[in-house]
PDB file of C-alpha atoms in Angstrom:
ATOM      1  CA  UNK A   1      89.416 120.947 147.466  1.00 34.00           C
ATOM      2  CA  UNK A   2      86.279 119.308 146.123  1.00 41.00           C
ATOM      3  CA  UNK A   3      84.535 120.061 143.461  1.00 44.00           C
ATOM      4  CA  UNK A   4      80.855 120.465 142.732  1.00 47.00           C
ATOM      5  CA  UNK A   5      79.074 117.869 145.065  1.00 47.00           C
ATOM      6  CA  UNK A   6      81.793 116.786 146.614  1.00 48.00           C
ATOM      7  CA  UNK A   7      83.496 115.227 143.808  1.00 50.00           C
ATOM      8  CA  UNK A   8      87.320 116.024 143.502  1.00 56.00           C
ATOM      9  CA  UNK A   9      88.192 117.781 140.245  1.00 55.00           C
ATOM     10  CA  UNK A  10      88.596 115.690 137.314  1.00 65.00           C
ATOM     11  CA  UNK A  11      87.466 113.239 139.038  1.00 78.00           C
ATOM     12  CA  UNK A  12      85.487 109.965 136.980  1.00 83.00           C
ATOM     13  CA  UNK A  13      82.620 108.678 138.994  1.00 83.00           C
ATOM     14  CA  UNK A  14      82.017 104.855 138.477  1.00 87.00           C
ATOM     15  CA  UNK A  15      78.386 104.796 136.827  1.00 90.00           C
ATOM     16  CA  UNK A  16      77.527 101.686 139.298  1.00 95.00           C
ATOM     17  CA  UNK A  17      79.225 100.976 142.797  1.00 94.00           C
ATOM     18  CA  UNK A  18      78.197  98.171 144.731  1.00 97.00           C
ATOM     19  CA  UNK A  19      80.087  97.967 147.912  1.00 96.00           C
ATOM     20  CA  UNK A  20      79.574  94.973 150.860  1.00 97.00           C
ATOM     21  CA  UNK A  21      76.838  94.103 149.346  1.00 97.00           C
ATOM     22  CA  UNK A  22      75.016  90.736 149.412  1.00 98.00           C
ATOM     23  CA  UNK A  23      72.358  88.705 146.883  1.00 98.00           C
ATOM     24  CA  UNK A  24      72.467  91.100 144.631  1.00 97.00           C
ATOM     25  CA  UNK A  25      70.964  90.766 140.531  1.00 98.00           C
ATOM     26  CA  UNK A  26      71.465  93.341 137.713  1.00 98.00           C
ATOM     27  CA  UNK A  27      69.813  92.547 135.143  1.00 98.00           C
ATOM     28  CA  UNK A  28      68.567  93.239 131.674  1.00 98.00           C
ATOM     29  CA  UNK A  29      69.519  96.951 131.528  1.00 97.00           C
ATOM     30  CA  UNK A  30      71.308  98.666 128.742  1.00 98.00           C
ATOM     31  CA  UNK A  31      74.535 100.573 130.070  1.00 96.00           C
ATOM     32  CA  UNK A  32      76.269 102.948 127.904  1.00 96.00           C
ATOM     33  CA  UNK A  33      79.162 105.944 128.225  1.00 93.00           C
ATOM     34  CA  UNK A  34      79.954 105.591 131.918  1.00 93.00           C
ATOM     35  CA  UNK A  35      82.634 108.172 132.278  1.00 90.00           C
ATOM     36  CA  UNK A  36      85.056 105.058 134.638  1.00 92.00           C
ATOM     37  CA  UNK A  37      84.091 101.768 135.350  1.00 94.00           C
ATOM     38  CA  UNK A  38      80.690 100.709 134.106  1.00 96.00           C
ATOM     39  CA  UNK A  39      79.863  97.600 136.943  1.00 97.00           C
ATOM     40  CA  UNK A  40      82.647  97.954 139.843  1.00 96.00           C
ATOM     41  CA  UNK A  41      81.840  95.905 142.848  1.00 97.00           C
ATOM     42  CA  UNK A  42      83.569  95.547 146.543  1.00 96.00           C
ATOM     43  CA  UNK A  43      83.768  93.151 148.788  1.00 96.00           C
ATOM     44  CA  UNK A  44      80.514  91.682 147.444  1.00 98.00           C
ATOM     45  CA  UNK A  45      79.061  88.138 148.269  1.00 98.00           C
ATOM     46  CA  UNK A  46      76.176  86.203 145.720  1.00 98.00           C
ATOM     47  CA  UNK A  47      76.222  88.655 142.987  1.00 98.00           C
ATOM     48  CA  UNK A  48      74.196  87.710 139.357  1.00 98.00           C
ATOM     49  CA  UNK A  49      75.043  90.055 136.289  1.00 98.00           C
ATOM     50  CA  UNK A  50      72.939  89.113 133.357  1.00 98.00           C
ATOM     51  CA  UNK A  51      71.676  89.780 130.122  1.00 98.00           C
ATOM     52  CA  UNK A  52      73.097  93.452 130.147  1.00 98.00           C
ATOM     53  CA  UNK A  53      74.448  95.572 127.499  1.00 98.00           C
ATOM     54  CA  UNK A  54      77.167  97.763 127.923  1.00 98.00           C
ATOM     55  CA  UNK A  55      79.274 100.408 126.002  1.00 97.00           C
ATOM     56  CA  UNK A  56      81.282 102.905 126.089  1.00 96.00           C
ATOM     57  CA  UNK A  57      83.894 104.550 123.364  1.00 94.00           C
ATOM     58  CA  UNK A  58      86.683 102.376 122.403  1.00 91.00           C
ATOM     59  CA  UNK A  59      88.970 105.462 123.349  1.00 91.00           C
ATOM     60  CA  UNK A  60      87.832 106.166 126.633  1.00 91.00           C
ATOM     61  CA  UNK A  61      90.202 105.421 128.886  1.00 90.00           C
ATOM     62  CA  UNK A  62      89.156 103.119 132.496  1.00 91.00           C
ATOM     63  CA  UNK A  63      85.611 102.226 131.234  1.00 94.00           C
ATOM     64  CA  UNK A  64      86.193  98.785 132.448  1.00 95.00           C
ATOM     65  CA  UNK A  65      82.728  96.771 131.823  1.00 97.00           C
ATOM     66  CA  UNK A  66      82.241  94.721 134.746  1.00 98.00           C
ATOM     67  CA  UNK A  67      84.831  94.359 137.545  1.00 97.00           C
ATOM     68  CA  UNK A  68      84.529  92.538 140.733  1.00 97.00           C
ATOM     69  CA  UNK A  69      87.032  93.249 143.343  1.00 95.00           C
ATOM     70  CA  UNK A  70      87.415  90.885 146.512  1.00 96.00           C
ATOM     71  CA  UNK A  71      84.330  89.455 145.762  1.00 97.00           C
ATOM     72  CA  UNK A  72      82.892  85.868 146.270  1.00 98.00           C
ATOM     73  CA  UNK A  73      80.655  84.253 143.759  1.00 98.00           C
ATOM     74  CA  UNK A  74      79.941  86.023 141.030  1.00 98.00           C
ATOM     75  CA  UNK A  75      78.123  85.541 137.829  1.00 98.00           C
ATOM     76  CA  UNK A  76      78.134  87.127 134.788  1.00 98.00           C
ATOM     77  CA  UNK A  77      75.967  85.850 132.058  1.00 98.00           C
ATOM     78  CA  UNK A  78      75.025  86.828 128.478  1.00 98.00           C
ATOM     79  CA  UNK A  79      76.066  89.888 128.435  1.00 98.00           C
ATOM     80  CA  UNK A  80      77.458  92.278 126.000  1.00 98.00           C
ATOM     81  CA  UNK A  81      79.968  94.233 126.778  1.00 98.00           C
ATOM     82  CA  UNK A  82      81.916  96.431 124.295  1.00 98.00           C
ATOM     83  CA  UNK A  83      84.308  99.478 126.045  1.00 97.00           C
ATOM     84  CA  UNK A  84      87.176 101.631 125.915  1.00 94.00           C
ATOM     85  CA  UNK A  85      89.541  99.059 128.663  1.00 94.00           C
ATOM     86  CA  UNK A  86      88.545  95.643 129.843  1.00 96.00           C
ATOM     87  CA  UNK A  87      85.775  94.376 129.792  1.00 97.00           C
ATOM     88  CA  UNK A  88      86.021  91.882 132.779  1.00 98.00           C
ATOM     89  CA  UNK A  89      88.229  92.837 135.081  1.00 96.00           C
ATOM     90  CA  UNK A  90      88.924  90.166 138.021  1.00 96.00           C
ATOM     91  CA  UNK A  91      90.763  92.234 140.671  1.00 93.00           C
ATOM     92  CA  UNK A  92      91.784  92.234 144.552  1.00 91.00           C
ATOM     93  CA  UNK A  93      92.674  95.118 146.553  1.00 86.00           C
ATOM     94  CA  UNK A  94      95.412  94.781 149.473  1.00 80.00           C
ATOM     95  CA  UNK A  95      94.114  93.819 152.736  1.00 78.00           C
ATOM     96  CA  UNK A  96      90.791  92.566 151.712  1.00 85.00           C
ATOM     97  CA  UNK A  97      90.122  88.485 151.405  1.00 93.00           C
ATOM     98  CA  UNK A  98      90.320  87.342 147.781  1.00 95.00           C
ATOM     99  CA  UNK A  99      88.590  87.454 144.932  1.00 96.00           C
ATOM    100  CA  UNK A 100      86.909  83.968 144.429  1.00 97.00           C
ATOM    101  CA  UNK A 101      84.436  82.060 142.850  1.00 98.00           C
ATOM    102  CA  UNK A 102      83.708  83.939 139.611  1.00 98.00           C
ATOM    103  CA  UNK A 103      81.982  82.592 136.731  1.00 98.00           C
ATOM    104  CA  UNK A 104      81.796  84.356 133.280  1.00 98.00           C
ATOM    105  CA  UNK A 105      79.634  82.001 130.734  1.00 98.00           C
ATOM    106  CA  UNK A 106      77.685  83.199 127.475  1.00 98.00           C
ATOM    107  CA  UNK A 107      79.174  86.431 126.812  1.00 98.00           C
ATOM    108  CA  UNK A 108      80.201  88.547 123.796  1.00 98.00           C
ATOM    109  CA  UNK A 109      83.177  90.458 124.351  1.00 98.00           C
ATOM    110  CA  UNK A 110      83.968  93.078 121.597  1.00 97.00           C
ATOM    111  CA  UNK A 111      86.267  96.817 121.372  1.00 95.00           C
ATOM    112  CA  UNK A 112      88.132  96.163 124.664  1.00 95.00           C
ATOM    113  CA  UNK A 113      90.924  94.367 126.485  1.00 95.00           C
ATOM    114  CA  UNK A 114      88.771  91.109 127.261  1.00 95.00           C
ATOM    115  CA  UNK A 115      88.479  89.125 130.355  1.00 96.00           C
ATOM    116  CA  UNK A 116      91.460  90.578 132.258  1.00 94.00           C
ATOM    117  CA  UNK A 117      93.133  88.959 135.731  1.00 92.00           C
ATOM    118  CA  UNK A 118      94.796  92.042 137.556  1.00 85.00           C
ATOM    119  CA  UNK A 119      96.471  94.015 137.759  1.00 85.00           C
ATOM    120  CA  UNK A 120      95.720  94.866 141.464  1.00 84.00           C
ATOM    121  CA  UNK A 121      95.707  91.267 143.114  1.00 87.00           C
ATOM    122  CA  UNK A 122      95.849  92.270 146.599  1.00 86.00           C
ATOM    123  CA  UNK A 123      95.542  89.055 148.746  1.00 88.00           C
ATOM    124  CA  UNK A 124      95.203  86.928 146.096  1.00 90.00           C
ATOM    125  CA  UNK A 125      92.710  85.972 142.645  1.00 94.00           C
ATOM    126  CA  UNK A 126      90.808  82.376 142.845  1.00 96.00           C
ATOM    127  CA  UNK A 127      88.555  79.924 140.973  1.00 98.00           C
ATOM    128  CA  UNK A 128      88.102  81.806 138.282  1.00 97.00           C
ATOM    129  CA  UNK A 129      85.718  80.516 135.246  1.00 98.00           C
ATOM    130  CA  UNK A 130      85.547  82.121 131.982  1.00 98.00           C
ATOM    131  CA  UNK A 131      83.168  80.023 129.727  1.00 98.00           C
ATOM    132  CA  UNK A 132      81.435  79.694 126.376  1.00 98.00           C
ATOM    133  CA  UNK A 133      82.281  83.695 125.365  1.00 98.00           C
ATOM    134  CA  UNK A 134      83.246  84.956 122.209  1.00 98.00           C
ATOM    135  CA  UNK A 135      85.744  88.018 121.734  1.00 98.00           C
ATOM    136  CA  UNK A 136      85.216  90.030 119.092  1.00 97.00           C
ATOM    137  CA  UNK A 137      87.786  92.961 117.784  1.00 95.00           C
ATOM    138  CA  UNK A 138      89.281  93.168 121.319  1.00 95.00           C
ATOM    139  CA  UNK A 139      92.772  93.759 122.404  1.00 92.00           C
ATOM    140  CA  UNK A 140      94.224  91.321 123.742  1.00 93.00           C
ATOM    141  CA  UNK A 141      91.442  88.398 124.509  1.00 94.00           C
ATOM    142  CA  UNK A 142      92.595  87.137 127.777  1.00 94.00           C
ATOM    143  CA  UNK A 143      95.405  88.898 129.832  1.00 90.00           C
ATOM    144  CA  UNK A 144      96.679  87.786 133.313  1.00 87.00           C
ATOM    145  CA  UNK A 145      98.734  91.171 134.334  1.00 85.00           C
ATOM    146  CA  UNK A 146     100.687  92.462 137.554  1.00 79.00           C
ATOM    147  CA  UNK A 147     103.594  94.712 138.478  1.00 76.00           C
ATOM    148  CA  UNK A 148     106.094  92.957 140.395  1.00 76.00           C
ATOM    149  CA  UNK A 149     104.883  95.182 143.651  1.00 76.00           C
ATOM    150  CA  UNK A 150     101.131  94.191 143.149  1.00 72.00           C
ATOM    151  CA  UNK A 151     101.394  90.166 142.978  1.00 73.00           C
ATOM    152  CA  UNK A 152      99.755  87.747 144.792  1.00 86.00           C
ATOM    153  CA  UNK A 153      98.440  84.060 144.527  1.00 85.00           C
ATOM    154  CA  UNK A 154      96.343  83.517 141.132  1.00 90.00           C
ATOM    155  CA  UNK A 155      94.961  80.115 141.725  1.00 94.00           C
ATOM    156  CA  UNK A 156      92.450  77.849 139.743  1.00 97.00           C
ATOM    157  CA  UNK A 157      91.397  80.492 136.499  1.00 96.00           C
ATOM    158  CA  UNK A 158      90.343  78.257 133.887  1.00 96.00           C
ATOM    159  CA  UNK A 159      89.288  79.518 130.168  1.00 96.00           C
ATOM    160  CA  UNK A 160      87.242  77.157 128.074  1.00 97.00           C
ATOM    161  CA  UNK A 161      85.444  76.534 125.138  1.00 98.00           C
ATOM    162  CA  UNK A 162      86.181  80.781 123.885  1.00 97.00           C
ATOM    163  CA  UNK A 163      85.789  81.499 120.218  1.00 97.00           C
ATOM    164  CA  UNK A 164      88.086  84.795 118.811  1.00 97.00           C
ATOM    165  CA  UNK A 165      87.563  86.241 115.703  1.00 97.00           C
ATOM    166  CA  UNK A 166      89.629  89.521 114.827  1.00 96.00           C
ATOM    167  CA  UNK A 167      91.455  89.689 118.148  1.00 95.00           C
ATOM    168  CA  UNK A 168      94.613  91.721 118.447  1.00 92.00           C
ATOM    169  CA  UNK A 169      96.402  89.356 120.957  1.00 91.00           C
ATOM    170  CA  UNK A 170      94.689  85.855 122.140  1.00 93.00           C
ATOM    171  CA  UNK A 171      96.783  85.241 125.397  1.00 91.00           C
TER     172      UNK A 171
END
């Protein structure tokens, strides 16, 4: 049964869902105490995320900052993003084309599990850019992750130039 509104019980509504979208910008906005993913978007082409702030508790569970799923080129600059779970999140559903052509440059990543690949990788995770970011105080810094029954092709996911101070894990 649903509850009020058509949400199911206990259910956590992503703050922001962008689905088959195109040329999209978000930017310049403060973001704070989603109650699931902050920035989830779907099978979205051309999509600019800048100069945002975002935050959530460091013990709330799924507040993922920004997450692009089966996307194609993405951008996500200077922003700040300091949650409860990751806080980029490069995922791929099954049956959906990949997730490609992601760039993350000029970020500060703090409380969190960094710049994540997985774990759903669906039909597969490429080109993948995470530049000039620092990570601050998260757990782990970068993480490629995947059950054995959710791989798939990660191709091309380069880290460079990333400062860490005070991380629990680097790689």
């Amino acid at each position: 049964s649903s509850g009020k509104g058509g949400v199911p019980p206990g259910h956590r509504p992503r703050l922001i869902l962008l689905r088959n979208c195109q040329r999209v910008q978000i930017a310049g906005v403060t973001i704070k105490d989603s109650p699931n993913f902050n920035i989830a978007l779907f099978h979205c082409d051309d999509v600019v995320c800048e100069d945002l702030n975002i935050s959530a508790p460091a013990k709330s569970p799924n507040t993922d900052g920004i997450d692009p799923a089966n996307c194609r080129n993405v951008v996500i600059r200077r922003c700040t993003i300091d949650v409860g779970d990751d806080n980029v999140s490069f995922k791929c559903v099954r049956d959906g084309p990949p997730l490609e052509n992601v760039t993350v440059t000029d970020c500060t990543f703090k409380r969190g599990h960094g710049a994540s690949v997985g774990s759903a990788l669906g039909s597969g995770i490429r080109n993948i850019t995470v530049q000039n970011c620092t990570f601050e105080g998260t757990h782990p810094a970068i993480r490629i992750k995947s059950a054995r029954d959710r791989g798939a092709p990660v191709e091309n996911v380069v880290y460079r130039d990333i400062k860490m101070k005070d991380v629990g894990t680097a790689v």
